[in-house]
Amino acid sequence: MHHCTTFTSTMSSFRTLPLEQFLAQLAAKQPTPGGGAAAAVGASIGAAAAQMSAAYTQRKKDKESGAAAKAAALIGALNVEPLLQAADDDAAAYADLQRTWKEAGMGAEEKAAIEARALSIPTQLLEQCHAHIVKIHEFLPHCNKMITSDAKVGMHQLAGAARAAYQTVLVNSPPEEEKMRLSKLLTEIRALEDEILG
């Protein structure tokens, strides 16, 4: 039987911490929050910035052109909740990893499951960032021109989070083919960033 750590009433959720407290904990000499949580929170900020640009694309002329419908679809697609949840999931996965180092009697099957989960969390975060960036890029031609820069801020923030998540992936020793697959996603992200920076 696999026993994965989850957040309980005795563990603080990073999702509900005031930003100042989260940053203080991130800066402290303690295992969590770490790089995985930083990537997750950064991704959620990027998604929120892009949602804001879509929220401003709800004018009468946006409704008439169909841009408002595209904006509403983007707002729905850029759900920050799973991104924030990844911060807590990463901390729980790290706690489980620590058990694999300390519990000599842990079975090989349980250890493998814990290692797989630790790898899956930053992998999924990177994939979510990539998907969100693609959606925001597709929305840019329809965005309220007065606030397009905020949509681009969202793309850049998500791009940084994707690269940060990749660093956490690497720490968890992914197979070579998985590294190549994720590197390709990062290359696609960089191409979209270069386009909007031009």
Short mmCIF file of N, CA and C in Angstrom, two decimals, residues 6 12 21-22 28-30 34 37 55 57 72 86 109 114 149 160 164 176-177 191:
data_model
loop_
_atom_site.label_atom_id
_atom_site.label_comp_id
_atom_site.label_asym_id
_atom_site.label_seq_id
_atom_site.Cartn_x
_atom_site.Cartn_y
_atom_site.Cartn_z
N THR A 6 -0.26 14.13 2.25
CA THR A 6 -1.18 15.18 1.81
C THR A 6 -1.21 16.25 2.89
N SER A 12 0.65 23.95 6.89
CA SER A 12 0.13 25.18 6.29
C SER A 12 0.11 25.04 4.77
N GLN A 21 4.32 36.34 3.69
CA GLN A 21 4.67 35.17 4.49
C GLN A 21 5.22 34.05 3.61
N PHE A 22 4.63 33.88 2.44
CA PHE A 22 5.13 32.85 1.53
C PHE A 22 6.58 33.15 1.14
N ALA A 28 13.66 31.15 3.64
CA ALA A 28 14.22 30.54 4.86
C ALA A 28 14.98 29.26 4.57
N LYS A 29 15.85 28.89 5.50
CA LYS A 29 16.62 27.66 5.39
C LYS A 29 15.75 26.50 5.87
N GLN A 30 14.91 26.02 4.97
CA GLN A 30 14.00 24.92 5.25
C GLN A 30 13.65 24.25 3.93
N GLY A 34 10.01 25.21 -1.77
CA GLY A 34 11.25 25.25 -2.52
C GLY A 34 11.01 25.70 -3.94
N ALA A 37 7.51 24.92 -5.55
CA ALA A 37 6.44 25.82 -5.12
C ALA A 37 6.61 27.20 -5.74
N ALA A 55 -10.34 39.98 -19.05
CA ALA A 55 -11.45 40.63 -18.36
C ALA A 55 -11.70 42.03 -18.92
N THR A 57 -11.33 42.73 -22.00
CA THR A 57 -11.78 42.58 -23.39
C THR A 57 -13.25 42.17 -23.37
N ALA A 72 -13.70 35.34 -22.68
CA ALA A 72 -14.35 34.53 -21.65
C ALA A 72 -13.82 33.10 -21.66
N ALA A 86 -0.38 22.96 -7.10
CA ALA A 86 0.92 22.33 -7.37
C ALA A 86 1.96 22.73 -6.35
N GLU A 109 8.41 -0.96 -4.41
CA GLU A 109 7.22 -0.49 -5.13
C GLU A 109 6.76 0.86 -4.60
N ILE A 114 6.55 6.90 -5.09
CA ILE A 114 6.85 8.22 -4.53
C ILE A 114 7.75 9.01 -5.49
N SER A 149 -0.22 44.32 -23.31
CA SER A 149 1.05 44.10 -22.61
C SER A 149 0.87 43.19 -21.40
N GLY A 160 8.70 31.64 -17.61
CA GLY A 160 9.68 31.51 -16.55
C GLY A 160 9.33 30.36 -15.61
N ALA A 164 11.47 27.05 -14.73
CA ALA A 164 11.74 26.71 -13.33
C ALA A 164 11.26 25.30 -13.01
N GLU A 176 15.67 9.96 -20.40
CA GLU A 176 16.21 10.84 -21.44
C GLU A 176 15.14 11.26 -22.44
N GLU A 177 14.25 10.34 -22.79
CA GLU A 177 13.20 10.69 -23.77
C GLU A 177 12.22 11.71 -23.20
N ALA A 191 10.04 30.27 -28.64
CA ALA A 191 9.71 30.82 -29.95
C ALA A 191 8.54 31.81 -29.85
#
